[in-house]
mmCIF file of C-alpha atoms and ligand atoms in Angstrom:
data_model
loop_
_atom_site.group_PDB
_atom_site.id
_atom_site.type_symbol
_atom_site.label_atom_id
_atom_site.label_comp_id
_atom_site.label_asym_id
_atom_site.label_seq_id
_atom_site.Cartn_x
_atom_site.Cartn_y
_atom_site.Cartn_z
ATOM 1 C CA MET A 1 0.000 0.000 0.000
ATOM 2 C CA ASN A 2 1.094 3.562 -0.748
ATOM 3 C CA ASN A 3 3.201 5.173 2.032
ATOM 4 C CA ARG A 4 1.205 8.416 2.182
ATOM 5 C CA TYR A 5 -2.005 6.403 2.464
ATOM 6 C CA LEU A 6 -0.590 4.305 5.315
ATOM 7 C CA LYS A 7 0.581 7.481 7.063
ATOM 8 C CA ALA A 8 -2.931 8.991 6.733
ATOM 9 C CA ARG A 9 -4.578 5.833 8.033
ATOM 10 C CA THR A 10 -2.178 5.642 10.972
ATOM 11 C CA LEU A 11 -2.729 9.313 11.857
ATOM 12 C CA ALA A 12 -6.530 8.985 11.568
ATOM 13 C CA ARG A 13 -6.569 5.858 13.747
ATOM 14 C CA SER A 14 -4.458 7.473 16.400
ATOM 15 C CA ARG A 15 -6.373 10.793 16.440
ATOM 16 C CA HIS A 16 -9.810 9.097 16.486
ATOM 17 C CA SER A 17 -8.763 6.511 19.060
ATOM 18 C CA GLY A 18 -11.358 6.181 21.817
ATOM 19 C CA GLN A 19 -14.110 7.473 19.470
ATOM 20 C CA TYR A 20 -16.932 5.189 18.360
ATOM 21 C CA TYR A 21 -19.260 4.758 15.411
ATOM 22 C CA GLY A 22 -22.157 3.246 17.311
ATOM 23 C CA ASP A 23 -20.615 0.226 19.042
ATOM 24 C CA LEU A 24 -17.689 0.038 16.649
ATOM 25 C CA PRO A 25 -14.298 1.768 16.777
ATOM 26 C CA TYR A 26 -14.435 4.898 14.605
ATOM 27 C CA HIS A 27 -11.869 3.565 12.144
ATOM 28 C CA VAL A 28 -14.436 1.051 10.856
ATOM 29 C CA HIS A 29 -16.305 4.007 9.310
ATOM 30 C CA LEU A 30 -13.055 5.490 7.944
ATOM 31 C CA GLU A 31 -12.215 2.166 6.261
ATOM 32 C CA ALA A 32 -15.708 2.011 4.742
ATOM 33 C CA VAL A 33 -15.371 5.514 3.259
ATOM 34 C CA SER A 34 -11.858 4.784 2.046
ATOM 35 C CA ARG A 35 -12.999 1.553 0.311
ATOM 36 C CA LEU A 36 -15.714 3.488 -1.520
ATOM 37 C CA ALA A 37 -13.140 6.120 -2.526
ATOM 38 C CA THR A 38 -10.676 3.536 -3.962
ATOM 39 C CA PRO A 39 -11.733 3.915 -7.639
ATOM 40 C CA PHE A 40 -10.987 7.652 -7.379
ATOM 41 C CA GLY A 41 -7.304 7.195 -6.525
ATOM 42 C CA THR A 42 -4.850 7.441 -3.664
ATOM 43 C CA ASP A 43 -5.526 11.111 -2.811
ATOM 44 C CA ALA A 44 -9.251 10.350 -2.509
ATOM 45 C CA MET A 45 -8.450 7.412 -0.196
ATOM 46 C CA ILE A 46 -6.174 9.620 1.927
ATOM 47 C CA ILE A 47 -8.858 12.301 2.184
ATOM 48 C CA ALA A 48 -11.381 9.585 3.112
ATOM 49 C CA GLN A 49 -9.186 8.456 6.013
ATOM 50 C CA LEU A 50 -8.742 12.050 7.191
ATOM 51 C CA HIS A 51 -12.206 13.446 6.406
ATOM 52 C CA ASP A 52 -13.342 13.778 10.046
ATOM 53 C CA VAL A 53 -9.965 14.468 11.649
ATOM 54 C CA MET A 54 -10.403 18.272 11.803
ATOM 55 C CA GLU A 55 -14.057 18.030 12.796
ATOM 56 C CA ASP A 56 -13.685 15.484 15.593
ATOM 57 C CA THR A 57 -10.105 15.932 16.865
ATOM 58 C CA GLU A 58 -7.638 18.742 17.554
ATOM 59 C CA THR A 59 -5.901 18.257 14.193
ATOM 60 C CA THR A 60 -5.434 21.513 12.253
ATOM 61 C CA VAL A 61 -5.420 22.349 8.571
ATOM 62 C CA ASP A 62 -1.790 23.528 8.894
ATOM 63 C CA GLU A 63 -0.749 20.168 10.287
ATOM 64 C CA LEU A 64 -2.464 18.352 7.401
ATOM 65 C CA ALA A 65 -0.850 20.720 4.891
ATOM 66 C CA SER A 66 2.595 20.092 6.291
ATOM 67 C CA ASP A 67 2.134 16.287 6.486
ATOM 68 C CA PHE A 68 0.109 15.646 3.305
ATOM 69 C CA GLY A 69 0.237 18.826 1.192
ATOM 70 C CA PHE A 70 -2.317 21.496 0.333
ATOM 71 C CA LEU A 71 -4.464 19.304 -1.924
ATOM 72 C CA VAL A 72 -5.371 16.962 0.941
ATOM 73 C CA ALA A 73 -5.530 19.727 3.577
ATOM 74 C CA ASP A 74 -7.839 21.903 1.464
ATOM 75 C CA ALA A 75 -10.144 18.980 0.634
ATOM 76 C CA VAL A 76 -10.491 17.956 4.299
ATOM 77 C CA ASN A 77 -11.040 21.595 5.244
ATOM 78 C CA TYR A 78 -13.845 21.899 2.657
ATOM 79 C CA MET A 79 -15.531 18.827 4.173
ATOM 80 C CA THR A 80 -15.287 19.953 7.791
ATOM 81 C CA ASP A 81 -18.509 20.944 9.574
ATOM 82 C CA GLY A 82 -18.544 24.114 11.660
ATOM 83 C CA LYS A 83 -18.882 23.991 15.419
ATOM 84 C CA LEU A 84 -22.590 24.915 15.602
ATOM 85 C CA GLU A 85 -24.566 22.769 18.074
ATOM 86 C CA ASP A 86 -27.697 22.558 15.950
ATOM 87 C CA ARG A 87 -27.329 19.898 13.230
ATOM 88 C CA ALA A 88 -29.683 21.603 10.744
ATOM 89 C CA LYS A 89 -27.780 24.906 10.975
ATOM 90 C CA ARG A 90 -24.442 23.106 10.767
ATOM 91 C CA LYS A 91 -25.548 21.204 7.666
ATOM 92 C CA ASP A 92 -26.927 24.409 6.074
ATOM 93 C CA MET A 93 -23.541 26.018 6.568
ATOM 94 C CA ILE A 94 -21.531 23.184 5.058
ATOM 95 C CA ASN A 95 -24.037 22.684 2.231
ATOM 96 C CA GLN A 96 -23.616 26.330 1.285
ATOM 97 C CA ARG A 97 -19.864 25.887 1.196
ATOM 98 C CA LEU A 98 -20.045 22.613 -0.777
ATOM 99 C CA SER A 99 -22.498 24.029 -3.304
ATOM 100 C CA SER A 100 -20.103 26.898 -4.012
ATOM 101 C CA LEU A 101 -17.153 24.584 -4.784
ATOM 102 C CA ASP A 102 -15.807 24.510 -8.319
ATOM 103 C CA ALA A 103 -15.154 20.889 -9.288
ATOM 104 C CA ASP A 104 -12.500 22.063 -11.767
ATOM 105 C CA GLU A 105 -10.315 22.704 -8.720
ATOM 106 C CA GLU A 106 -8.767 19.351 -7.770
ATOM 107 C CA SER A 107 -9.156 19.631 -3.980
ATOM 108 C CA ALA A 108 -12.810 20.653 -4.422
ATOM 109 C CA ARG A 109 -13.409 17.767 -6.854
ATOM 110 C CA LEU A 110 -11.968 15.277 -4.356
ATOM 111 C CA ALA A 111 -13.924 16.799 -1.450
ATOM 112 C CA LEU A 112 -17.192 16.417 -3.387
ATOM 113 C CA ILE A 113 -16.400 12.798 -4.255
ATOM 114 C CA VAL A 114 -15.360 11.806 -0.730
ATOM 115 C CA LYS A 115 -18.364 13.634 0.763
ATOM 116 C CA ALA A 116 -20.641 11.468 -1.396
ATOM 117 C CA CYS A 117 -18.672 8.336 -0.341
ATOM 118 C CA ASP A 118 -19.024 9.388 3.325
ATOM 119 C CA ARG A 119 -22.778 9.789 2.965
ATOM 120 C CA LEU A 120 -23.096 6.440 1.183
ATOM 121 C CA ALA A 121 -21.136 4.697 3.963
ATOM 122 C CA ASN A 122 -23.426 6.347 6.545
ATOM 123 C CA VAL A 123 -26.610 5.466 4.665
ATOM 124 C CA ARG A 124 -25.502 1.859 4.078
ATOM 125 C CA ALA A 125 -24.714 1.444 7.786
ATOM 126 C CA SER A 126 -27.857 3.175 8.988
ATOM 127 C CA LYS A 127 -30.141 1.221 6.690
ATOM 128 C CA SER A 128 -29.180 -2.007 8.413
ATOM 129 C CA SER A 129 -28.619 -0.811 11.963
ATOM 130 C CA SER A 130 -29.931 2.644 12.827
ATOM 131 C CA GLU A 131 -33.413 3.677 11.803
ATOM 132 C CA ARG A 132 -32.900 7.089 13.451
ATOM 133 C CA HIS A 133 -29.892 7.901 11.293
ATOM 134 C CA TYR A 134 -31.535 6.441 8.172
ATOM 135 C CA ASP A 135 -34.618 8.655 8.650
ATOM 136 C CA MET A 136 -32.335 11.665 9.179
ATOM 137 C CA TYR A 137 -30.440 10.977 5.921
ATOM 138 C CA LYS A 138 -33.716 10.525 4.036
ATOM 139 C CA LEU A 139 -34.883 13.939 5.241
ATOM 140 C CA GLU A 140 -31.543 15.561 4.357
ATOM 141 C CA HIS A 141 -31.109 13.871 0.976
ATOM 142 C CA ALA A 142 -32.570 16.537 -1.339
ATOM 143 C CA SER A 143 -30.568 19.409 0.165
ATOM 144 C CA PHE A 144 -27.447 17.257 0.476
ATOM 145 C CA LYS A 145 -27.671 16.251 -3.186
ATOM 146 C CA GLU A 146 -28.337 19.802 -4.318
ATOM 147 C CA ALA A 147 -25.114 20.906 -2.593
ATOM 148 C CA VAL A 148 -22.804 17.971 -3.349
ATOM 149 C CA TYR A 149 -23.850 16.342 -6.639
ATOM 150 C CA ARG A 150 -21.967 17.279 -9.797
ATOM 151 C CA LYS A 151 -22.732 15.509 -13.056
ATOM 152 C CA GLY A 152 -20.153 12.900 -14.017
ATOM 153 C CA LEU A 153 -18.042 13.077 -10.846
ATOM 154 C CA CYS A 154 -19.006 9.792 -9.175
ATOM 155 C CA GLU A 155 -22.258 8.592 -10.717
ATOM 156 C CA ALA A 156 -22.054 5.048 -9.296
ATOM 157 C CA ILE A 157 -21.910 6.399 -5.731
ATOM 158 C CA TRP A 158 -24.956 8.620 -6.354
ATOM 159 C CA TRP A 159 -26.819 5.801 -8.091
ATOM 160 C CA GLU A 160 -26.548 3.601 -4.996
ATOM 161 C CA LEU A 161 -27.269 6.500 -2.649
ATOM 162 C CA ASP A 162 -30.424 7.502 -4.537
ATOM 163 C CA ASN A 163 -31.582 3.888 -4.599
ATOM 164 C CA LEU A 164 -30.999 3.342 -0.887
ATOM 165 C CA ILE A 165 -32.779 6.578 -0.021
ATOM 166 C CA GLU A 166 -35.609 6.294 -2.516
ATOM 167 C CA PRO A 167 -36.208 2.574 -2.937
ATOM 168 C CA MET A 168 -38.307 1.711 -5.979
ATOM 169 C CA SER A 169 -41.886 1.084 -4.933
ATOM 170 C CA GLU A 170 -42.923 -2.583 -4.816
ATOM 171 C CA GLN A 171 -44.404 -3.684 -8.145
HETATM 172 N N1 G4P B 1 -23.748 4.048 14.870
HETATM 173 C C1 G4P B 1 -24.037 4.641 13.750
HETATM 174 N N2 G4P B 1 -23.566 5.884 13.554
HETATM 175 C C2 G4P B 1 -23.889 6.488 12.409
HETATM 176 C C3 G4P B 1 -24.690 5.825 11.456
HETATM 177 N N3 G4P B 1 -24.883 6.661 10.444
HETATM 178 C C4 G4P B 1 -24.205 7.771 10.752
HETATM 179 N N4 G4P B 1 -23.584 7.685 11.939
HETATM 180 C C5 G4P B 1 -22.704 8.684 12.594
HETATM 181 O O1 G4P B 1 -23.500 9.529 13.435
HETATM 182 C C6 G4P B 1 -23.276 10.907 13.095
HETATM 183 C C7 G4P B 1 -24.529 11.691 13.306
HETATM 184 O O2 G4P B 1 -24.693 11.732 14.684
HETATM 185 P P1 G4P B 1 -25.978 12.363 15.362
HETATM 186 O O3 G4P B 1 -25.719 12.406 16.815
HETATM 187 O O4 G4P B 1 -27.174 11.634 14.903
HETATM 188 O O5 G4P B 1 -26.103 13.815 14.765
HETATM 189 P P2 G4P B 1 -25.176 15.043 15.001
HETATM 190 O O6 G4P B 1 -24.597 15.278 13.633
HETATM 191 O O7 G4P B 1 -26.084 16.098 15.462
HETATM 192 O O8 G4P B 1 -24.106 14.672 15.993
HETATM 193 C C8 G4P B 1 -22.891 10.828 11.643
HETATM 194 O O9 G4P B 1 -22.258 12.004 11.277
HETATM 195 P P3 G4P B 1 -22.705 12.845 10.002
HETATM 196 O O10 G4P B 1 -22.636 14.277 10.363
HETATM 197 O O11 G4P B 1 -23.985 12.391 9.433
HETATM 198 O O12 G4P B 1 -21.613 12.494 8.978
HETATM 199 P P4 G4P B 1 -20.067 12.862 9.014
HETATM 200 O O13 G4P B 1 -19.925 13.787 7.857
HETATM 201 O O14 G4P B 1 -19.701 13.512 10.302
HETATM 202 O O15 G4P B 1 -19.375 11.544 8.828
HETATM 203 C C9 G4P B 1 -22.034 9.569 11.581
HETATM 204 O O16 G4P B 1 -20.717 9.813 11.994
HETATM 205 C C10 G4P B 1 -25.129 4.495 11.714
HETATM 206 O O17 G4P B 1 -25.804 3.840 10.946
HETATM 207 N N5 G4P B 1 -24.770 3.948 12.882
#
C-alpha cells in the first residue's frame, strides 16, 4: 500500500482513538469511506481516512498541509462541519460551502467525491442498523444532493445512494 495512504490511516486511527461509530471503533467508518473512494485514486483514499480528523479531533489544517500537502488539507477543510450545536444549521452552513465549490479545482473535486462516499457509507450502515440515522439521511437527501452532486463526478456512488434513499416502490 502507498506510504502516504498508510501514514494517513495511521494518523486517523491514532487521532480518532477512543471514538466510536455506534458500538464500533471509529476507524471502521473510515475504512468504509476509504474503500468506496478507492476507484478515485490514492488522494481520494487519503482524504477519506482524514475526512473527520479536523471536525472530531484537535488536528489543524496547517498540520495536514505540512504532512500531506495542500491538496489533501484543502479537501479535508472543505468537508469539515462548523462547530454549531444545531445539526440543521451546521448542515446548512456546510451545504452552502459545498455548493459553491468549483469541481474544476482538484481539492474541491476530491472533497465532493469523498463527501458522497461518506454519505453512502453512513446510509448503508444506517439502513441495516440505525433507523434514526436512516430517517435523518432521508430527510436531508434533497438538500445534500443539491449541494454535493456534480454531473459525471461519481455517478455510481450517487446511483446507490439515490436507490438506498428512494427505494423503488414494490411492483
Ligand atoms: N452508529 C451509527 N452511527 C452512524 C450511522 N450513520 C451515521 N452515523 C454517525 O453519526 C453521526 C450523526 O450523529 P448524530 O448524533 O445523529 O447527529 P449530530 O450530527 O447532530 O451529531 C454521523 O455524522 P454525520 O454528520 O452524518 O456524517 P459525518 O460527515 O460527520 O461523517 C455519523 O458519523 C449508523 O448507521 N450507525
